[in-house]
Coordinates of C-alpha atoms in Angstrom, one line a residue:
M1 CA 123.5 76.8 -129.3
N2 CA 124.9 74.2 -131.7
Y3 CA 126.4 77.1 -133.7
I4 CA 128.2 78.5 -130.7
I5 CA 129.5 75.1 -129.7
G6 CA 130.7 74.6 -133.2
M7 CA 132.6 78.0 -133.1
I8 CA 134.3 77.0 -129.8
G9 CA 135.1 73.7 -131.4
D10 CA 136.7 75.4 -134.4
V11 CA 139.0 77.5 -132.1
L12 CA 140.0 74.5 -130.0
G13 CA 140.3 72.4 -133.1
W14 CA 143.1 74.5 -134.3
M15 CA 144.9 73.9 -131.0
M16 CA 144.3 70.2 -131.4
Y17 CA 145.5 70.3 -135.0
F18 CA 148.8 71.8 -134.0
C19 CA 149.2 69.4 -131.0
Y20 CA 148.6 66.4 -133.3
H21 CA 151.0 67.5 -135.9
I22 CA 153.7 68.1 -133.3
L23 CA 153.2 64.7 -131.8
P24 CA 151.1 62.6 -134.2
N25 CA 149.5 60.4 -131.6
Y26 CA 145.9 61.0 -130.7
F27 CA 146.3 60.1 -127.0
V28 CA 149.5 62.2 -126.6
A29 CA 147.8 65.1 -128.6
I30 CA 144.9 65.2 -126.1
I31 CA 147.4 65.4 -123.2
L32 CA 149.4 68.1 -124.9
F33 CA 146.2 70.0 -125.8
T34 CA 145.0 69.8 -122.2
F35 CA 148.4 71.2 -121.0
G36 CA 148.2 74.0 -123.6
T37 CA 144.8 75.1 -122.3
K38 CA 146.2 75.4 -118.8
I39 CA 149.0 77.6 -120.2
V40 CA 146.6 79.8 -122.1
L41 CA 144.4 80.3 -119.1
L42 CA 147.3 80.9 -116.7
P43 CA 146.7 84.7 -116.5
V44 CA 143.1 84.1 -115.5
S45 CA 144.2 81.6 -112.9
L46 CA 146.7 84.1 -111.5
W47 CA 144.0 86.8 -111.2
V48 CA 141.7 84.3 -109.4
Q49 CA 144.5 83.3 -107.1
K50 CA 145.1 87.0 -106.2
N51 CA 141.3 87.5 -105.7
S52 CA 141.1 84.4 -103.5
I53 CA 144.0 85.7 -101.4
K54 CA 142.1 89.0 -100.9
M55 CA 139.1 87.0 -99.6
V56 CA 141.1 85.1 -97.0
K57 CA 143.0 88.3 -96.2
M58 CA 139.6 89.9 -95.5
Q59 CA 138.4 86.8 -93.6
P60 CA 139.4 88.0 -90.1
E61 CA 137.6 91.3 -90.6
M62 CA 134.6 89.5 -92.0
N63 CA 134.5 87.1 -89.0
F64 CA 134.7 90.0 -86.6
I65 CA 131.8 91.7 -88.5
K66 CA 129.7 88.4 -88.3
A67 CA 130.5 88.1 -84.6
K68 CA 129.7 91.8 -83.8
Y69 CA 126.4 91.7 -85.7
Y70 CA 125.6 88.0 -85.2
G71 CA 122.0 87.4 -86.2
N72 CA 121.6 90.7 -88.0
G73 CA 121.9 89.5 -91.6
E74 CA 121.1 92.9 -93.2
K75 CA 123.8 94.7 -91.2
I76 CA 126.3 92.0 -91.9
S77 CA 125.6 92.2 -95.7
E78 CA 126.0 96.0 -95.6
E79 CA 129.3 95.8 -93.8
Q80 CA 130.6 93.0 -96.1
Y81 CA 129.6 95.0 -99.2
E82 CA 131.6 98.0 -97.9
L83 CA 134.6 95.7 -97.2
Y84 CA 134.4 94.1 -100.7
K85 CA 134.3 97.6 -102.2
R86 CA 137.2 98.8 -100.2
E87 CA 139.4 95.8 -101.0
H88 CA 138.3 95.7 -104.7
Y89 CA 137.2 92.1 -104.2
Q90 CA 135.2 90.4 -106.9
P91 CA 132.8 87.8 -105.3
L92 CA 132.1 86.1 -108.6
A93 CA 135.7 85.8 -109.7
D94 CA 136.0 82.2 -108.5
L95 CA 133.2 81.1 -110.9
I96 CA 135.2 82.3 -113.9
P97 CA 137.5 79.2 -114.0
L98 CA 134.4 76.9 -113.7
A99 CA 132.7 78.8 -116.5
L100 CA 135.8 78.6 -118.7
Q101 CA 136.2 74.9 -117.9
L102 CA 132.6 74.2 -119.0
I103 CA 133.1 76.3 -122.2
L104 CA 136.3 74.4 -123.0
L105 CA 134.5 71.1 -122.2
M106 CA 131.8 71.8 -124.8
G107 CA 134.4 72.6 -127.4
V108 CA 136.5 69.6 -126.5
I109 CA 133.4 67.3 -126.9
D110 CA 132.8 68.8 -130.3
V111 CA 136.5 68.3 -131.4
I112 CA 136.6 64.7 -130.2
N113 CA 133.2 63.9 -131.7
H114 CA 134.5 65.2 -135.1
P115 CA 138.3 64.7 -135.1
E116 CA 138.5 64.3 -138.9
E117 CA 137.2 67.9 -139.3
H118 CA 139.4 69.5 -136.7
I119 CA 142.6 67.5 -136.9
F120 CA 143.0 66.9 -140.6
R121 CA 140.8 69.8 -141.7
G122 CA 139.9 68.2 -145.0
N123 CA 143.3 66.6 -145.7
P124 CA 143.3 62.8 -146.0
G125 CA 145.0 60.9 -143.3
V126 CA 144.6 58.1 -140.8
L127 CA 143.8 59.1 -137.2
D128 CA 145.2 56.7 -134.6
T129 CA 142.4 56.6 -132.0
M130 CA 143.7 53.5 -130.2
L131 CA 145.7 53.3 -127.0
G132 CA 146.6 49.6 -126.9
S133 CA 143.1 47.9 -126.9
L134 CA 141.4 51.1 -125.7
D135 CA 139.5 53.0 -128.5
L136 CA 139.6 56.7 -127.7
S137 CA 136.6 57.3 -130.0
S138 CA 134.3 54.9 -128.1
V139 CA 131.9 55.5 -125.2
P140 CA 132.7 53.4 -122.1
A141 CA 129.1 52.9 -121.1
E142 CA 128.5 51.3 -124.6
V143 CA 131.6 49.2 -125.0
G144 CA 132.5 48.3 -121.4
G145 CA 135.6 46.2 -120.6
I146 CA 138.8 48.1 -120.3
A147 CA 137.1 51.3 -121.2
F148 CA 135.6 51.4 -117.6
L149 CA 139.1 52.4 -116.5
V150 CA 138.5 55.8 -117.9
P151 CA 135.6 56.9 -115.7
L152 CA 137.4 55.4 -112.7
A153 CA 140.6 57.4 -113.6
A154 CA 138.5 60.5 -114.1
A155 CA 136.8 60.1 -110.7
F156 CA 140.2 59.4 -109.0
S157 CA 141.7 62.5 -110.6
A158 CA 138.7 64.6 -109.4
W159 CA 139.1 63.2 -105.8
F160 CA 142.8 63.9 -105.9
M161 CA 142.4 67.4 -107.2
C162 CA 139.8 68.2 -104.5
Y163 CA 141.9 66.6 -101.8
I164 CA 144.9 68.8 -102.8
Q165 CA 142.8 71.9 -103.1
N166 CA 141.3 71.4 -99.7
K167 CA 144.8 71.2 -98.3
I168 CA 146.6 74.0 -100.1
N169 CA 144.1 76.1 -102.1
V170 CA 144.0 79.5 -100.4
L171 CA 140.2 79.8 -100.5
Q172 CA 139.0 76.2 -100.3
S173 CA 141.2 75.3 -97.4
E174 CA 139.3 78.0 -95.4
Q175 CA 135.9 76.5 -96.2
G176 CA 133.9 74.4 -93.8
K177 CA 134.2 70.6 -94.0
L178 CA 130.7 70.3 -95.3
N179 CA 131.4 72.7 -98.2
Q180 CA 134.6 70.9 -99.1
L181 CA 132.7 67.5 -99.0
G182 CA 129.9 68.9 -101.2
T183 CA 132.4 70.2 -103.8
M184 CA 134.3 66.9 -103.8
I185 CA 131.1 64.9 -104.3
L186 CA 129.9 67.2 -107.2
S187 CA 133.3 67.0 -108.9
I188 CA 133.6 63.2 -108.6
G189 CA 130.0 62.8 -109.8
L190 CA 130.6 65.0 -112.9
S191 CA 133.8 63.2 -113.7
L192 CA 132.1 59.8 -113.5
Y193 CA 129.4 61.0 -115.8
L194 CA 131.9 62.4 -118.3
G195 CA 133.9 59.2 -118.1
F196 CA 131.0 56.8 -118.7
F197 CA 128.7 58.6 -121.1
V198 CA 130.9 60.7 -123.4
K199 CA 133.7 59.5 -125.7
T200 CA 136.8 58.1 -124.0
G201 CA 138.9 60.9 -125.4
V202 CA 136.9 63.4 -123.4
G203 CA 137.4 61.4 -120.3
I204 CA 141.1 61.4 -120.9
Y205 CA 141.0 65.2 -121.4
W206 CA 139.1 65.6 -118.1
T207 CA 141.4 63.3 -116.2
F208 CA 144.5 65.2 -117.2
S209 CA 142.8 68.5 -116.8
N210 CA 142.3 67.7 -113.1
L211 CA 145.9 66.4 -112.7
F212 CA 147.3 69.5 -114.4
S213 CA 145.1 71.7 -112.1
V214 CA 147.0 70.2 -109.2
L215 CA 150.4 71.1 -110.7
Q216 CA 149.1 74.5 -111.6
L217 CA 147.9 75.0 -108.0
Y218 CA 151.4 74.2 -106.6
F219 CA 152.9 76.6 -109.2
L220 CA 150.5 79.4 -108.2
N221 CA 151.3 79.0 -104.6
I222 CA 155.0 79.2 -105.3
I223 CA 154.8 82.5 -107.3
M224 CA 152.1 84.0 -105.1
N225 CA 152.5 82.4 -101.7
P226 CA 149.4 83.1 -99.5
K227 CA 151.5 83.1 -96.3
K228 CA 153.1 86.4 -97.4
Y229 CA 149.7 88.1 -97.5
I230 CA 147.5 86.5 -94.9
D231 CA 147.7 87.1 -91.1
Y232 CA 146.9 83.6 -90.0
E233 CA 147.1 84.6 -86.3
A234 CA 144.4 87.2 -86.8
L235 CA 142.4 84.7 -88.8
E236 CA 142.4 82.2 -85.9
K237 CA 141.5 84.9 -83.4
S238 CA 138.6 86.0 -85.5
R239 CA 137.4 82.4 -85.8
E240 CA 137.4 82.0 -82.1
E241 CA 135.4 85.2 -81.7
L242 CA 132.9 84.0 -84.3
R243 CA 132.6 80.6 -82.6
A244 CA 132.0 82.3 -79.3
A245 CA 129.3 84.5 -80.8
S246 CA 127.7 81.5 -82.5
A247 CA 127.8 79.4 -79.3
F248 CA 126.2 82.3 -77.4
E249 CA 123.5 82.6 -80.0
R250 CA 122.8 78.9 -80.0
Q251 CA 122.6 78.9 -76.2
N252 CA 120.2 81.8 -76.2
K253 CA 118.1 80.3 -79.0
K254 CA 118.0 77.1 -77.0
K255 CA 116.8 78.9 -73.9
L256 CA 114.3 80.9 -76.0
F257 CA 113.0 77.7 -77.6
E258 CA 112.7 76.1 -74.2
K259 CA 111.3 79.1 -72.3
D260 CA 110.3 81.6 -74.9
P261 CA 107.1 83.3 -73.7
Y262 CA 106.5 84.7 -77.1
K263 CA 106.3 81.4 -79.1
K264 CA 102.8 80.7 -77.8
K265 CA 101.8 84.3 -78.7
E266 CA 103.3 84.0 -82.2
R267 CA 101.4 80.8 -82.9
A268 CA 98.2 82.2 -81.6
D269 CA 98.6 85.5 -83.6
Y270 CA 99.5 83.6 -86.7
K271 CA 96.4 81.4 -86.5
R272 CA 94.2 84.5 -85.6
F273 CA 95.6 86.4 -88.6
F274 CA 94.4 83.8 -91.1
K275 CA 91.0 83.5 -89.5
D276 CA 90.0 86.8 -91.2
Y277 CA 89.7 85.8 -94.9
E278 CA 88.2 89.2 -95.8
M279 CA 91.0 91.3 -94.4
Q280 CA 91.4 94.5 -96.3
L281 CA 94.4 96.4 -94.9
V282 CA 97.7 95.3 -93.4
F283 CA 100.6 97.4 -92.0
Y284 CA 103.9 95.7 -91.4
S285 CA 106.5 97.0 -88.9
E286 CA 110.0 95.5 -88.4
K287 CA 110.3 96.5 -84.7
N288 CA 109.1 98.7 -81.9
G289 CA 109.4 102.4 -82.7
F290 CA 108.4 102.0 -86.4
Y291 CA 104.8 102.9 -85.6
K292 CA 105.8 106.6 -85.9
Y293 CA 106.2 106.2 -89.6
F294 CA 102.5 105.1 -90.0
Q295 CA 101.1 107.0 -87.1
N296 CA 99.4 109.9 -88.9
I297 CA 97.9 107.7 -91.6
I298 CA 96.6 105.1 -89.1
E299 CA 95.1 107.8 -86.7
T300 CA 93.4 109.5 -89.7
L301 CA 92.0 106.1 -90.9
L302 CA 90.7 105.3 -87.4
E303 CA 89.1 108.8 -87.2
K304 CA 87.6 109.1 -90.6
S305 CA 86.7 105.6 -91.8
D306 CA 85.4 102.3 -90.4
V307 CA 88.3 100.2 -91.8
I308 CA 90.0 97.7 -89.5
I309 CA 93.8 98.2 -89.1
N310 CA 95.7 94.9 -89.0
Y311 CA 99.2 95.7 -87.8
I312 CA 101.9 93.0 -88.0
T313 CA 105.1 93.6 -86.0
S314 CA 108.2 91.4 -85.7
D315 CA 108.9 92.7 -82.2
P316 CA 107.0 90.9 -79.4
N317 CA 107.6 94.0 -77.1
D318 CA 106.2 96.5 -79.6
K319 CA 104.2 99.3 -77.8
V320 CA 101.4 98.8 -80.4
F321 CA 100.1 95.9 -78.3
E322 CA 99.0 98.6 -75.7
M323 CA 96.8 100.2 -78.4
E324 CA 94.8 97.1 -79.3
S325 CA 91.1 97.7 -79.9
E326 CA 88.3 96.4 -82.1
R327 CA 89.6 98.4 -85.1
F328 CA 93.3 98.2 -84.4
K329 CA 94.5 94.6 -84.3
P330 CA 98.3 94.0 -83.7
Y331 CA 99.9 90.6 -84.4
Y332 CA 103.3 89.4 -83.4
I333 CA 104.9 87.4 -86.2
G334 CA 108.7 86.7 -86.0
E335 CA 110.8 86.9 -89.2
N336 CA 110.7 83.1 -89.9
K337 CA 106.9 82.8 -89.8
L338 CA 106.7 86.2 -91.6
I339 CA 108.1 84.6 -94.7
V340 CA 105.2 82.2 -95.1
L341 CA 102.6 84.7 -93.9
M342 CA 103.6 87.2 -96.6
M343 CA 103.5 84.6 -99.3
K344 CA 99.9 83.7 -98.2
M345 CA 98.8 87.3 -97.9
E346 CA 95.2 87.9 -99.1
A347 CA 94.7 91.5 -97.9
D348 CA 93.8 94.1 -100.5
I349 CA 96.5 96.5 -99.4
V350 CA 99.9 95.9 -97.6
V351 CA 101.7 99.0 -96.3
M352 CA 105.3 98.8 -95.2
T353 CA 108.5 100.8 -94.6
T354 CA 110.7 97.8 -95.4
P355 CA 112.4 98.2 -98.8
D356 CA 113.8 95.3 -101.0
L357 CA 110.4 93.7 -101.5
E358 CA 111.0 90.4 -103.4
S359 CA 114.8 90.7 -103.0
F360 CA 115.1 89.2 -99.5
H361 CA 112.8 87.3 -97.1
I362 CA 109.7 89.4 -97.7
K363 CA 107.9 88.4 -100.9
R364 CA 104.8 89.4 -102.6
S365 CA 101.7 87.2 -102.1
L366 CA 101.7 83.9 -104.0
V367 CA 98.0 83.3 -103.5
R368 CA 96.9 86.7 -104.9
K369 CA 98.3 88.8 -107.7
D370 CA 96.2 91.9 -107.6
N371 CA 96.8 93.2 -104.0
E372 CA 98.6 96.5 -103.7
Y373 CA 101.9 97.0 -101.9
I374 CA 102.6 100.5 -100.7
Y375 CA 106.0 101.8 -99.6
V376 CA 106.2 104.5 -96.9
P377 CA 109.6 106.0 -96.4
H378 CA 111.4 106.4 -93.0
D379 CA 112.9 109.7 -94.0
V380 CA 113.4 112.2 -96.8
N381 CA 116.7 110.7 -98.0
S382 CA 117.3 109.7 -101.6
P383 CA 115.9 106.3 -102.4
N384 CA 118.5 106.1 -105.3
L385 CA 121.5 106.8 -103.1
T386 CA 120.7 105.2 -99.7
F387 CA 118.9 102.0 -100.9
R388 CA 120.0 99.1 -103.0
K389 CA 119.5 99.6 -106.6
E390 CA 116.3 97.6 -107.0
A391 CA 114.9 98.3 -103.5
L392 CA 111.6 99.8 -104.6
D393 CA 111.1 98.2 -108.0
H394 CA 108.5 95.6 -106.8
F395 CA 106.1 98.0 -105.0
D396 CA 103.0 99.2 -106.7
T397 CA 102.7 102.5 -105.0
I398 CA 105.3 104.9 -103.4
F399 CA 104.4 107.5 -100.8
S400 CA 107.0 110.1 -102.0
S401 CA 108.5 112.6 -99.5
G402 CA 109.2 115.3 -102.1
P403 CA 109.8 116.3 -105.8
L404 CA 113.4 114.9 -105.9
C405 CA 112.3 111.5 -104.7
T406 CA 109.6 111.4 -107.3
K407 CA 112.0 112.6 -110.0
E408 CA 114.5 109.8 -109.1
I409 CA 111.8 107.1 -109.2
R410 CA 110.4 108.2 -112.6
K411 CA 113.9 108.5 -114.1
R412 CA 114.8 105.0 -112.9
E413 CA 111.6 103.7 -114.5
E414 CA 112.5 105.4 -117.8
L415 CA 116.1 104.2 -117.7
Y416 CA 115.3 100.6 -117.0
K417 CA 111.9 100.4 -118.8
L418 CA 110.1 99.5 -115.5
P419 CA 106.4 99.6 -115.1
E420 CA 105.2 103.0 -113.9
K421 CA 104.3 103.0 -110.2
K422 CA 101.7 105.2 -108.6
I423 CA 103.5 108.0 -106.7
I424 CA 101.5 109.8 -104.1
E425 CA 102.7 113.3 -103.1
W426 CA 102.8 112.4 -99.5
G427 CA 105.5 114.2 -97.5
S428 CA 106.8 113.0 -94.1
S429 CA 104.8 111.9 -91.0
V430 CA 108.0 112.1 -89.0
I431 CA 108.6 115.8 -89.9
D432 CA 105.0 116.7 -89.5
N433 CA 105.0 115.2 -85.9
M434 CA 108.3 116.9 -85.1
I435 CA 106.9 120.2 -86.2
Q436 CA 103.9 119.8 -83.9
S437 CA 106.2 118.7 -81.0
Y438 CA 108.5 121.7 -81.6
Y439 CA 105.5 124.1 -81.4
N440 CA 104.6 122.5 -78.1
V441 CA 108.1 123.2 -76.5
M442 CA 109.2 126.4 -78.4
N443 CA 107.6 128.8 -76.0
R444 CA 109.8 128.0 -73.0
G445 CA 111.6 131.3 -73.3
E446 CA 115.1 132.3 -74.4
K447 CA 118.0 130.2 -73.3
A448 CA 121.0 131.9 -71.7
V449 CA 123.5 130.0 -73.7
R450 CA 123.5 128.9 -77.4
Q451 CA 123.2 125.1 -77.7
I452 CA 124.9 122.8 -80.2
L453 CA 123.7 119.3 -80.6
I454 CA 126.1 116.7 -82.1
A455 CA 124.0 113.8 -83.5
P456 CA 125.9 111.5 -85.8
S457 CA 124.7 108.6 -87.9
W458 CA 125.4 104.9 -87.2
Q459 CA 127.3 104.2 -90.4
K460 CA 131.0 103.4 -90.7
D461 CA 133.4 106.3 -90.1
N462 CA 130.7 108.4 -88.4
I463 CA 131.6 111.4 -86.4
L464 CA 132.0 109.5 -83.1
S465 CA 134.2 106.9 -84.8
S466 CA 136.5 109.3 -86.6
C467 CA 136.7 113.0 -85.4
I468 CA 134.6 113.7 -82.4
E469 CA 137.5 114.6 -80.1
E470 CA 138.8 117.2 -82.6
I471 CA 135.3 118.6 -83.0
L472 CA 134.9 119.1 -79.2
E473 CA 138.4 120.6 -78.8
N474 CA 137.6 123.2 -81.4
L475 CA 134.1 124.1 -80.1
Q476 CA 134.7 124.2 -76.4
G477 CA 135.5 127.5 -74.8
H478 CA 133.4 129.5 -77.3
G479 CA 130.4 130.1 -75.1
Y480 CA 128.3 127.2 -76.4
R481 CA 126.6 124.4 -74.5
I482 CA 127.5 121.2 -76.4
I483 CA 125.4 118.0 -76.2
V484 CA 126.7 114.8 -77.8
R485 CA 123.8 112.5 -78.6
P486 CA 125.0 109.2 -80.1
H487 CA 122.9 106.9 -82.3
P488 CA 121.3 104.3 -80.0
Q489 CA 123.2 101.5 -81.9
F490 CA 126.5 103.3 -81.1
V491 CA 125.6 103.4 -77.4
R492 CA 124.8 99.6 -77.6
H493 CA 128.0 98.6 -79.3
E494 CA 130.6 101.2 -78.3
E495 CA 130.2 101.7 -74.6
E496 CA 134.0 101.7 -74.0
R497 CA 134.6 104.4 -76.6
L498 CA 131.8 106.6 -75.1
N499 CA 133.2 106.2 -71.6
H500 CA 136.6 107.3 -72.8
L501 CA 135.1 110.4 -74.4
R502 CA 133.2 111.2 -71.2
D503 CA 136.3 110.9 -69.1
K504 CA 138.7 112.7 -71.5
F505 CA 136.4 115.8 -71.6
H506 CA 135.3 115.5 -67.9
M507 CA 131.7 115.7 -69.1
D508 CA 130.3 114.7 -65.7
E509 CA 132.0 117.7 -64.0
R510 CA 131.0 120.5 -66.4
D511 CA 127.9 122.4 -67.4
D512 CA 128.8 123.3 -70.9
M513 CA 129.2 119.7 -72.3
E514 CA 127.0 116.6 -71.9
L515 CA 127.0 113.1 -73.3
Q516 CA 123.4 112.2 -73.6
T517 CA 122.4 108.5 -73.8
D518 CA 118.8 108.8 -72.6
F519 CA 116.6 108.9 -75.8
S520 CA 113.2 109.1 -74.0
S521 CA 112.8 112.8 -74.9
N522 CA 113.5 114.8 -78.0
S523 CA 113.6 118.1 -76.1
T524 CA 117.4 118.6 -76.6
V525 CA 116.8 118.2 -80.4
Y526 CA 114.2 121.0 -80.4
E527 CA 116.1 123.3 -78.1
A528 CA 119.4 123.1 -80.0
D529 CA 120.3 126.2 -82.1
V530 CA 122.5 124.2 -84.5
V531 CA 122.8 120.5 -85.1
I532 CA 126.1 118.9 -86.2
T533 CA 125.9 115.6 -88.0
D534 CA 127.5 113.6 -90.8
W535 CA 125.1 111.8 -93.2
S536 CA 122.3 111.3 -90.8
S537 CA 118.7 112.2 -91.8
I538 CA 118.3 113.9 -88.5
A539 CA 119.6 117.1 -90.1
F540 CA 116.7 117.3 -92.5
E541 CA 114.2 116.4 -89.8
Y542 CA 115.7 119.0 -87.4
S543 CA 116.0 121.8 -89.9
F544 CA 112.6 121.3 -91.4
A545 CA 110.9 120.9 -88.0
T546 CA 112.6 123.8 -86.1
L547 CA 113.6 125.9 -89.1
K548 CA 117.2 126.1 -87.8
P549 CA 120.4 125.4 -89.7
S550 CA 122.5 122.2 -89.7
L551 CA 126.2 121.7 -90.0
F552 CA 127.5 118.7 -91.8
I553 CA 130.9 117.0 -91.3
N554 CA 132.1 115.5 -94.6
T555 CA 132.9 112.0 -93.4
P556 CA 132.8 109.3 -96.1
M557 CA 129.4 109.1 -97.6
K558 CA 127.3 105.9 -97.2
I559 CA 126.4 104.7 -100.7
M560 CA 124.2 101.7 -101.1
N561 CA 123.8 102.1 -104.8
E562 CA 127.2 102.7 -106.5
D563 CA 125.4 103.6 -109.8
Y564 CA 123.4 106.4 -108.2
E565 CA 124.9 109.0 -110.6
E566 CA 123.5 107.2 -113.7
L567 CA 120.2 109.0 -113.2
G568 CA 121.8 112.4 -113.5
I569 CA 120.0 113.7 -110.5
I570 CA 121.8 115.1 -107.4
P571 CA 120.4 113.3 -104.4
I572 CA 118.7 115.3 -101.8
D573 CA 121.3 114.1 -99.2
I574 CA 123.9 116.0 -101.2
E575 CA 121.9 118.9 -102.5
L576 CA 120.5 120.1 -99.2
R577 CA 123.8 120.2 -97.4
S578 CA 124.6 123.6 -98.9
R579 CA 121.0 124.9 -98.7
I580 CA 120.0 124.2 -95.1
G581 CA 123.5 124.7 -93.7
R582 CA 127.2 124.3 -94.3
S583 CA 129.6 121.4 -94.9
V584 CA 133.0 121.2 -93.3
D585 CA 135.8 118.7 -94.4
T586 CA 137.4 116.7 -91.7
D587 CA 140.7 118.5 -92.2
Q588 CA 139.0 121.9 -91.7
L589 CA 137.5 121.3 -88.3
A590 CA 139.4 124.3 -86.8
T591 CA 137.0 126.5 -88.7
L592 CA 133.9 125.1 -86.8
P593 CA 133.4 128.1 -84.4
Q594 CA 133.4 130.5 -87.4
V595 CA 131.0 128.3 -89.4
V596 CA 128.6 128.0 -86.4
E597 CA 128.6 131.8 -86.0
E598 CA 127.8 132.1 -89.7
L599 CA 124.9 129.7 -89.4
L600 CA 123.5 131.5 -86.4
N601 CA 123.7 135.0 -87.9
N602 CA 123.4 134.7 -91.7
S603 CA 120.0 135.6 -93.1
A604 CA 120.3 132.7 -95.6
F605 CA 119.6 130.4 -92.7
S606 CA 116.7 132.4 -91.1
K607 CA 113.4 130.8 -90.3
E608 CA 111.8 132.4 -93.4
S609 CA 114.6 131.1 -95.7
L610 CA 114.5 127.6 -94.3
E611 CA 110.7 127.5 -94.4
K612 CA 110.8 128.3 -98.1
I613 CA 113.4 125.6 -98.7
R614 CA 111.2 123.1 -96.7
N615 CA 108.2 123.9 -98.9
E616 CA 110.3 123.4 -102.0
Y617 CA 111.6 120.0 -101.1
I618 CA 108.9 118.3 -99.0
Y619 CA 105.3 117.6 -100.0
Q620 CA 102.2 118.4 -98.0
I621 CA 103.7 119.9 -94.9
G622 CA 101.4 119.1 -92.0
Q623 CA 99.1 117.0 -94.1
S624 CA 100.8 113.7 -94.7
G625 CA 98.4 111.7 -92.5
E626 CA 95.4 113.0 -94.4
V627 CA 96.9 112.5 -97.8
G628 CA 98.0 108.9 -97.0
A629 CA 94.7 108.0 -95.4
A630 CA 92.7 109.5 -98.3
Y631 CA 94.6 107.4 -100.9
I632 CA 94.2 104.2 -98.9
M633 CA 90.5 104.8 -98.4
E634 CA 90.1 105.4 -102.1
R635 CA 91.9 102.2 -103.0
L636 CA 89.9 100.2 -100.4
A637 CA 86.7 101.4 -102.0
Y638 CA 88.0 100.3 -105.4
F639 CA 88.8 96.8 -104.1
K640 CA 85.4 96.6 -102.4
K641 CA 83.6 97.4 -105.6
K642 CA 85.8 94.9 -107.5
H643 CA 85.0 92.1 -105.1
E644 CA 81.3 92.8 -105.3
E645 CA 81.4 92.7 -109.1
E646 CA 83.3 89.4 -108.9
D647 CA 80.7 87.9 -106.5
D648 CA 77.9 88.9 -108.9

């Protein structure tokens, strides 16, 4: 470390050397040197100013996102990530000036501690270190007296800089009062420390550095005026909407706190959970409806073992509470209490569908290091493309949907030298159950009319947000019955858009087109002859359950991991688009009738062909419950034996 600081000091020493020889006065040389550093770093400051303008320019859209998804931190993070990527915004850019300032500070301290080395560089000379009666080579805390003016000047300059920044800095002026105050206190505190406990010359440098920063800020605002780039009217409107959402949320939380019927249940369930110190197996579900991902495994465990299933859900209205029995014990634990509960987890095995273990609020147990965390996927999509980069790194065991999933996980372990996980060739409970449900409804006889199901995702630029009207215009009148089935979240947030669509195509008055918002039955999924989607996993579930083709609209792909290509493996989301169906670009929607006919009549998409593809890409068709339960029972037996040996 001393070597690095010395190198920085050598570089800065040359600058101080020239400054002193231009104006051979130590005090003036320090000021000139400080001004020179601002000139040298001006390009960086310009880049940071430009980046800050981007942030404030995006602020209205960010506020609207926060208002729209208020309380849904994960969704807000996803939308902000997409926004940053679109605008090429670098969130860490504003830390660069601070980092450079600290690097400069270390070098300046080295220069001022050894002026004879850096300024004279071995040549004899007398260094004037006095400014009147103030010795610039002294430490104010040691000499006192007039030297105390230096830390006071440094503190004042820090306050003045923060005051001006809070007024005119494009980014800091948009921060909350609390953040502004915190920054100011930190800056003044650092300045006082530097002024009191390092040499007076460093305090002089720091004081003028702050003052020159103010001048630089005015200069930056002149050559790159934020008012030319930022829509302040939209910014204020977005703030009002965010304040309204925040007030609504606070009001609701207050009501819930006062009259929440679930608070008492949560406290009771939390206490009941920790009464069982010999708990073996825990499943965690984020909300109602997630039970379907565990269903086959749990039912097999209940049938073929005597293990007790402890099922935590963060949804107080989860249907699993209707299933409670001596061997199936559901608990309601909200997300706040869940944080502590997970850190105190003592169960042998924890099974969950929630990725990003350790990355966000769900952590591995702090009281036990040998329990096993198993990840069960929602769907057969690529974990490398559709998850954050490190989403599965902290699990011990992965229930893999198919060979491509396994290949991606192993390649990532190899690339990043990660510990090798256990990978179970598991399959998909959702597909297994859909296959069974399809067999139960498939014998209803032939339909008079071919049926097309349009089932988009809930990502940005999905079919319903971008091109649904053009799709319907091209498909209507060709003898198909068309059913538009939005994602439930789209129904929740885009009611006005759906009403417009219903009215424009007179869907309530015709038999060949329907907007379906009742999700209580999947019969329309099974009865469809072709499903049209964008990047939704419903295509794989539909095609592998019914052995019928899918048609993909090439809307912008949702990418959670920008580095997904580094593995050199084509994700299943991309590879299967050309195997179980056809893809159509958004500027080729006029060809949809011809593509649909090809899918219905081409032998490449026959039941036999699709069944072969299904067996190639998905493990253990029809057996996921048995495979998952068998592994868990094997591991529980291992832990039981281990505990017995420890007791002996």
